[in-house]
Amino acid sequence: MFTDHGTFIIGFSVAKNHLAVAPESAGIDRFSEEIVQAGYDHTKQLVRFRWDRPVDFSLIQKMIEFNIEDKADCSTFWRK
């Protein structure tokens, strides 16, 4: 997990077939179309970057930047 001023920004976890990236549901909602266009699978809470495909690091960077900006005034760990 990565945080900024005490609020969650993004989380990463490793699974057998993919890297799971969790930018909270607001990040998924904001980038859902780009995620699908890039060929990735997602749920309401995470994006699956398969190990057998290249990782779109620019997409991950956009999700991080979105959360940092969107949560600049957030005083809680999770969005409410």
PDB file of C-alpha atoms in Angstrom:
ATOM      1  CA  MET A   1       0.000   0.000   0.000  1.00  0.00           C
ATOM      2  CA  PHE A   2       1.086   3.519  -0.759  1.00  0.00           C
ATOM      3  CA  THR A   3      -0.305   6.543   1.031  1.00  0.00           C
ATOM      4  CA  ASP A   4      -0.036  10.317   0.872  1.00  0.00           C
ATOM      5  CA  HIS A   5      -0.686  12.498   3.954  1.00  0.00           C
ATOM      6  CA  GLY A   6      -2.306   9.508   5.687  1.00  0.00           C
ATOM      7  CA  THR A   7      -4.748   8.652   2.901  1.00  0.00           C
ATOM      8  CA  PHE A   8      -4.668   5.552   0.703  1.00  0.00           C
ATOM      9  CA  ILE A   9      -3.422   6.137  -2.851  1.00  0.00           C
ATOM     10  CA  ILE A  10      -2.815   2.699  -4.397  1.00  0.00           C
ATOM     11  CA  GLY A  11      -2.097  -0.884  -3.442  1.00  0.00           C
ATOM     12  CA  PHE A  12      -0.314  -3.716  -5.221  1.00  0.00           C
ATOM     13  CA  SER A  13      -0.461  -7.458  -4.644  1.00  0.00           C
ATOM     14  CA  VAL A  14       0.974 -10.441  -6.440  1.00  0.00           C
ATOM     15  CA  ALA A  15      -1.103 -13.407  -7.571  1.00  0.00           C
ATOM     16  CA  LYS A  16      -0.192 -16.506  -9.561  1.00  0.00           C
ATOM     17  CA  ASN A  17      -1.362 -15.140 -12.913  1.00  0.00           C
ATOM     18  CA  HIS A  18      -1.353 -11.386 -12.420  1.00  0.00           C
ATOM     19  CA  LEU A  19      -0.310  -8.261 -10.573  1.00  0.00           C
ATOM     20  CA  ALA A  20      -3.355  -6.784  -8.826  1.00  0.00           C
ATOM     21  CA  VAL A  21      -3.444  -2.993  -8.701  1.00  0.00           C
ATOM     22  CA  ALA A  22      -6.014  -1.387  -6.398  1.00  0.00           C
ATOM     23  CA  PRO A  23      -6.631   2.361  -6.812  1.00  0.00           C
ATOM     24  CA  GLU A  24      -9.993   2.301  -4.913  1.00  0.00           C
ATOM     25  CA  SER A  25     -13.281   2.181  -6.796  1.00  0.00           C
ATOM     26  CA  ALA A  26     -13.090   5.873  -7.776  1.00  0.00           C
ATOM     27  CA  GLY A  27      -9.885   5.140  -9.698  1.00  0.00           C
ATOM     28  CA  ILE A  28     -11.474   2.133 -11.374  1.00  0.00           C
ATOM     29  CA  ASP A  29     -14.541   4.177 -12.317  1.00  0.00           C
ATOM     30  CA  ARG A  30     -12.428   7.024 -13.700  1.00  0.00           C
ATOM     31  CA  PHE A  31     -10.226   4.762 -15.847  1.00  0.00           C
ATOM     32  CA  SER A  32     -12.581   1.859 -16.604  1.00  0.00           C
ATOM     33  CA  GLU A  33     -12.728   2.559 -20.342  1.00  0.00           C
ATOM     34  CA  GLU A  34      -8.936   2.896 -20.617  1.00  0.00           C
ATOM     35  CA  ILE A  35      -8.461  -0.296 -18.602  1.00  0.00           C
ATOM     36  CA  VAL A  36     -10.723  -2.262 -20.931  1.00  0.00           C
ATOM     37  CA  GLN A  37      -9.210  -0.695 -24.068  1.00  0.00           C
ATOM     38  CA  ALA A  38      -5.761  -1.714 -22.848  1.00  0.00           C
ATOM     39  CA  GLY A  39      -7.001  -5.306 -22.594  1.00  0.00           C
ATOM     40  CA  TYR A  40      -7.017  -5.643 -18.817  1.00  0.00           C
ATOM     41  CA  ASP A  41      -9.654  -7.223 -16.610  1.00  0.00           C
ATOM     42  CA  HIS A  42     -10.985  -5.328 -13.596  1.00  0.00           C
ATOM     43  CA  THR A  43     -13.442  -5.573 -10.739  1.00  0.00           C
ATOM     44  CA  LYS A  44     -14.935  -2.704  -8.723  1.00  0.00           C
ATOM     45  CA  GLN A  45     -11.756  -2.565  -6.605  1.00  0.00           C
ATOM     46  CA  LEU A  46      -8.781  -3.787  -8.655  1.00  0.00           C
ATOM     47  CA  VAL A  47      -7.173  -4.164 -12.070  1.00  0.00           C
ATOM     48  CA  ARG A  48      -5.454  -7.402 -13.091  1.00  0.00           C
ATOM     49  CA  PHE A  49      -2.210  -6.987 -15.048  1.00  0.00           C
ATOM     50  CA  ARG A  50      -1.441 -10.476 -16.351  1.00  0.00           C
ATOM     51  CA  TRP A  51       2.158 -11.681 -16.138  1.00  0.00           C
ATOM     52  CA  ASP A  52       2.083 -12.903 -19.753  1.00  0.00           C
ATOM     53  CA  ARG A  53       1.386  -9.408 -21.147  1.00  0.00           C
ATOM     54  CA  PRO A  54       3.317  -6.128 -20.986  1.00  0.00           C
ATOM     55  CA  VAL A  55       2.344  -3.817 -18.129  1.00  0.00           C
ATOM     56  CA  ASP A  56       1.004  -0.392 -19.107  1.00  0.00           C
ATOM     57  CA  PHE A  57       2.943   1.645 -16.556  1.00  0.00           C
ATOM     58  CA  SER A  58       1.514   4.911 -17.905  1.00  0.00           C
ATOM     59  CA  LEU A  59      -1.985   3.727 -16.937  1.00  0.00           C
ATOM     60  CA  ILE A  60      -0.803   2.942 -13.412  1.00  0.00           C
ATOM     61  CA  GLN A  61       0.853   6.364 -13.264  1.00  0.00           C
ATOM     62  CA  LYS A  62      -2.412   8.051 -14.307  1.00  0.00           C
ATOM     63  CA  MET A  63      -4.295   6.211 -11.554  1.00  0.00           C
ATOM     64  CA  ILE A  64      -1.724   7.288  -8.961  1.00  0.00           C
ATOM     65  CA  GLU A  65      -1.755  10.916 -10.117  1.00  0.00           C
ATOM     66  CA  PHE A  66      -5.575  10.941 -10.148  1.00  0.00           C
ATOM     67  CA  ASN A  67      -5.757   9.679  -6.563  1.00  0.00           C
ATOM     68  CA  ILE A  68      -3.131  12.116  -5.292  1.00  0.00           C
ATOM     69  CA  GLU A  69      -4.989  15.049  -6.851  1.00  0.00           C
ATOM     70  CA  ASP A  70      -8.499  13.816  -6.055  1.00  0.00           C
ATOM     71  CA  LYS A  71      -7.640  13.074  -2.422  1.00  0.00           C
ATOM     72  CA  ALA A  72      -5.518  16.171  -1.777  1.00  0.00           C
ATOM     73  CA  ASP A  73      -8.026  17.438   0.796  1.00  0.00           C
ATOM     74  CA  CYS A  74      -9.057  14.005   2.083  1.00  0.00           C
ATOM     75  CA  SER A  75      -8.523  13.567   5.813  1.00  0.00           C
ATOM     76  CA  THR A  76      -9.495   9.884   6.015  1.00  0.00           C
ATOM     77  CA  PHE A  77      -7.653   6.772   4.868  1.00  0.00           C
ATOM     78  CA  TRP A  78     -10.442   5.625   2.524  1.00  0.00           C
ATOM     79  CA  ARG A  79     -12.842   7.788   0.526  1.00  0.00           C
ATOM     80  CA  LYS A  80     -16.239   8.171   2.151  1.00  0.00           C
TER      81      LYS A  80
END
